[in-house]
């Protein structure tokens, strides 16, 4: 079975990072086309690629969770590997390009930082023309809790609820003071 799982893993999940990058690039291209001329076809393509991006991001997250579980089991032996993987991921998620309000594209790290700071500085001291507030009439007419739901919220916590909560904690959580996980 191990060889079959390896083949399946290689066929389906190899190059997850590249697939995420491809999805991001395609979304960027589609959105650029939509700025020039909007169409329903482009909107559908964007929606499809956003779903692909979300799927591959979830796959990548699951892969990292599995690796983290192994790192926790192995302890300090994998610190160098763990640090290298996290460092590579952080480098991939850096902001390398920014479009200014005037439409110029900047790629220099210092210029990007300066543009972001100046943008937020320009917002300081400005006021909003309209402040959204809660409409009390809408809130009163909206859904409310029944008396039973209100009683359930203020009821005492039972030993059974505590037991279920403790049993619901996964085994991959960090150990406590005693060295054991939950």
One Martini backbone bead per residue (centre of mass of N, CA, C, O) as a GRO file, in nm:
protein
  182
    1UNK     BB    1   0.055   0.065  -0.017
    2UNK     BB    2   0.287   0.269  -0.005
    3UNK     BB    3   0.340   0.293  -0.312
    4UNK     BB    4   0.057   0.394  -0.388
    5UNK     BB    5   0.065   0.651  -0.216
    6UNK     BB    6   0.308   0.776  -0.354
    7UNK     BB    7   0.185   0.792  -0.635
    8UNK     BB    8  -0.055   0.966  -0.557
    9UNK     BB    9   0.105   1.200  -0.439
   10UNK     BB   10   0.267   1.264  -0.698
   11UNK     BB   11   0.020   1.307  -0.890
   12UNK     BB   12  -0.155   1.523  -0.700
   13UNK     BB   13   0.075   1.690  -0.486
   14UNK     BB   14   0.281   1.793  -0.672
   15UNK     BB   15   0.349   2.123  -0.669
   16UNK     BB   16   0.176   2.323  -0.489
   17UNK     BB   17   0.324   2.595  -0.506
   18UNK     BB   18   0.299   2.621  -0.816
   19UNK     BB   19  -0.012   2.615  -0.825
   20UNK     BB   20  -0.049   2.870  -0.659
   21UNK     BB   21   0.110   3.061  -0.840
   22UNK     BB   22  -0.057   3.014  -1.094
   23UNK     BB   23  -0.326   3.111  -0.980
   24UNK     BB   24  -0.235   3.397  -0.911
   25UNK     BB   25  -0.150   3.480  -1.197
   26UNK     BB   26  -0.422   3.428  -1.335
   27UNK     BB   27  -0.587   3.621  -1.163
   28UNK     BB   28  -0.427   3.873  -1.237
   29UNK     BB   29  -0.490   3.859  -1.541
   30UNK     BB   30  -0.797   3.863  -1.524
   31UNK     BB   31  -0.817   4.134  -1.367
   32UNK     BB   32  -0.684   4.301  -1.588
   33UNK     BB   33  -0.898   4.240  -1.804
   34UNK     BB   34  -1.139   4.353  -1.636
   35UNK     BB   35  -1.042   4.649  -1.639
   36UNK     BB   36  -1.071   4.683  -1.947
   37UNK     BB   37  -1.295   4.428  -1.988
   38UNK     BB   38  -1.597   4.329  -1.899
   39UNK     BB   39  -1.709   3.986  -1.819
   40UNK     BB   40  -1.867   3.696  -1.742
   41UNK     BB   41  -1.637   3.506  -1.819
   42UNK     BB   42  -1.422   3.636  -1.638
   43UNK     BB   43  -1.573   3.594  -1.375
   44UNK     BB   44  -1.579   3.284  -1.389
   45UNK     BB   45  -1.274   3.247  -1.403
   46UNK     BB   46  -1.210   3.379  -1.138
   47UNK     BB   47  -1.378   3.192  -0.959
   48UNK     BB   48  -1.233   2.930  -1.039
   49UNK     BB   49  -0.941   3.023  -0.948
   50UNK     BB   50  -1.016   3.083  -0.653
   51UNK     BB   51  -1.092   2.791  -0.586
   52UNK     BB   52  -0.818   2.669  -0.654
   53UNK     BB   53  -0.656   2.834  -0.452
   54UNK     BB   54  -0.805   2.737  -0.200
   55UNK     BB   55  -0.747   2.436  -0.235
   56UNK     BB   56  -0.431   2.453  -0.242
   57UNK     BB   57  -0.406   2.595   0.031
   58UNK     BB   58  -0.529   2.366   0.197
   59UNK     BB   59  -0.324   2.152   0.117
   60UNK     BB   60  -0.078   2.300   0.228
   61UNK     BB   61  -0.179   2.313   0.519
   62UNK     BB   62  -0.197   2.006   0.565
   63UNK     BB   63   0.099   1.947   0.513
   64UNK     BB   64   0.203   2.127   0.747
   65UNK     BB   65   0.054   1.978   0.971
   66UNK     BB   66   0.197   1.708   0.930
   67UNK     BB   67   0.481   1.816   0.974
   68UNK     BB   68   0.433   1.931   1.257
   69UNK     BB   69   0.366   1.663   1.389
   70UNK     BB   70   0.648   1.546   1.336
   71UNK     BB   71   0.809   1.767   1.482
   72UNK     BB   72   0.691   1.715   1.760
   73UNK     BB   73   0.785   1.421   1.786
   74UNK     BB   74   1.103   1.489   1.731
   75UNK     BB   75   1.160   1.772   1.815
   76UNK     BB   76   1.476   1.929   1.802
   77UNK     BB   77   1.593   1.779   1.544
   78UNK     BB   78   1.414   1.987   1.332
   79UNK     BB   79   1.484   2.294   1.346
   80UNK     BB   80   1.635   2.352   1.082
   81UNK     BB   81   1.415   2.255   0.887
   82UNK     BB   82   1.180   2.422   0.993
   83UNK     BB   83   1.313   2.700   0.949
   84UNK     BB   84   1.353   2.671   0.642
   85UNK     BB   85   1.056   2.638   0.563
   86UNK     BB   86   0.949   2.902   0.688
   87UNK     BB   87   1.140   3.095   0.538
   88UNK     BB   88   1.045   3.020   0.252
   89UNK     BB   89   0.748   3.101   0.294
   90UNK     BB   90   0.798   3.399   0.364
   91UNK     BB   91   0.933   3.473   0.094
   92UNK     BB   92   0.681   3.404  -0.082
   93UNK     BB   93   0.494   3.629   0.094
   94UNK     BB   94   0.602   3.869  -0.030
   95UNK     BB   95   0.615   4.202  -0.124
   96UNK     BB   96   0.714   4.279  -0.474
   97UNK     BB   97   0.446   4.444  -0.560
   98UNK     BB   98   0.317   4.785  -0.638
   99UNK     BB   99   0.033   4.988  -0.680
  100UNK     BB  100  -0.029   5.296  -0.717
  101UNK     BB  101  -0.254   5.554  -0.734
  102UNK     BB  102  -0.116   5.653  -1.015
  103UNK     BB  103  -0.023   5.348  -1.154
  104UNK     BB  104   0.239   5.269  -1.052
  105UNK     BB  105   0.509   5.033  -1.048
  106UNK     BB  106   0.662   4.878  -0.766
  107UNK     BB  107   0.973   4.681  -0.646
  108UNK     BB  108   1.102   4.823  -0.427
  109UNK     BB  109   1.117   4.775  -0.096
  110UNK     BB  110   1.146   5.070   0.004
  111UNK     BB  111   0.920   5.189  -0.176
  112UNK     BB  112   0.692   5.019  -0.064
  113UNK     BB  113   0.713   5.110   0.226
  114UNK     BB  114   0.676   5.414   0.171
  115UNK     BB  115   0.395   5.394   0.032
  116UNK     BB  116   0.242   5.276   0.272
  117UNK     BB  117   0.300   5.498   0.476
  118UNK     BB  118   0.186   5.737   0.308
  119UNK     BB  119  -0.100   5.634   0.282
  120UNK     BB  120  -0.166   5.626   0.593
  121UNK     BB  121  -0.094   5.923   0.647
  122UNK     BB  122  -0.321   6.039   0.459
  123UNK     BB  123  -0.555   5.928   0.651
  124UNK     BB  124  -0.475   6.103   0.862
  125UNK     BB  125  -0.728   6.328   0.974
  126UNK     BB  126  -0.958   6.204   0.846
  127UNK     BB  127  -1.304   6.192   0.757
  128UNK     BB  128  -1.603   6.056   0.764
  129UNK     BB  129  -1.913   6.112   0.621
  130UNK     BB  130  -2.008   5.815   0.713
  131UNK     BB  131  -2.151   5.649   0.993
  132UNK     BB  132  -2.200   5.343   1.087
  133UNK     BB  133  -2.490   5.205   1.242
  134UNK     BB  134  -2.711   5.074   1.447
  135UNK     BB  135  -3.029   4.954   1.381
  136UNK     BB  136  -3.271   4.921   1.613
  137UNK     BB  137  -3.517   4.824   1.448
  138UNK     BB  138  -3.381   4.586   1.311
  139UNK     BB  139  -3.296   4.442   1.572
  140UNK     BB  140  -3.586   4.400   1.687
  141UNK     BB  141  -3.692   4.239   1.420
  142UNK     BB  142  -3.502   4.032   1.454
  143UNK     BB  143  -3.348   3.777   1.568
  144UNK     BB  144  -3.414   3.587   1.866
  145UNK     BB  145  -3.405   3.458   2.169
  146UNK     BB  146  -3.513   3.225   2.348
  147UNK     BB  147  -3.566   3.131   2.663
  148UNK     BB  148  -3.406   2.866   2.638
  149UNK     BB  149  -3.147   2.988   2.519
  150UNK     BB  150  -3.092   3.177   2.756
  151UNK     BB  151  -3.067   2.951   2.969
  152UNK     BB  152  -2.832   2.795   2.830
  153UNK     BB  153  -2.619   3.032   2.854
  154UNK     BB  154  -2.649   3.038   3.196
  155UNK     BB  155  -2.568   2.770   3.251
  156UNK     BB  156  -2.410   2.529   3.395
  157UNK     BB  157  -2.128   2.354   3.387
  158UNK     BB  158  -2.063   2.032   3.309
  159UNK     BB  159  -1.876   1.751   3.333
  160UNK     BB  160  -1.946   1.646   3.049
  161UNK     BB  161  -1.856   1.899   2.892
  162UNK     BB  162  -1.564   1.891   2.984
  163UNK     BB  163  -1.497   1.609   2.879
  164UNK     BB  164  -1.563   1.665   2.579
  165UNK     BB  165  -1.357   1.895   2.542
  166UNK     BB  166  -1.100   1.733   2.615
  167UNK     BB  167  -1.148   1.505   2.396
  168UNK     BB  168  -1.141   1.727   2.149
  169UNK     BB  169  -0.850   1.742   2.178
  170UNK     BB  170  -0.574   1.714   2.016
  171UNK     BB  171  -0.260   1.535   1.994
  172UNK     BB  172  -0.101   1.797   1.844
  173UNK     BB  173  -0.050   1.941   2.097
  174UNK     BB  174   0.103   2.105   2.323
  175UNK     BB  175   0.264   2.065   2.597
  176UNK     BB  176   0.267   2.092   2.917
  177UNK     BB  177   0.418   2.108   3.218
  178UNK     BB  178   0.412   1.778   3.239
  179UNK     BB  179   0.459   1.685   2.912
  180UNK     BB  180   0.161   1.667   2.832
  181UNK     BB  181  -0.097   1.644   2.658
  182UNK     BB  182  -0.444   1.661   2.660
   0.00000   0.00000   0.00000
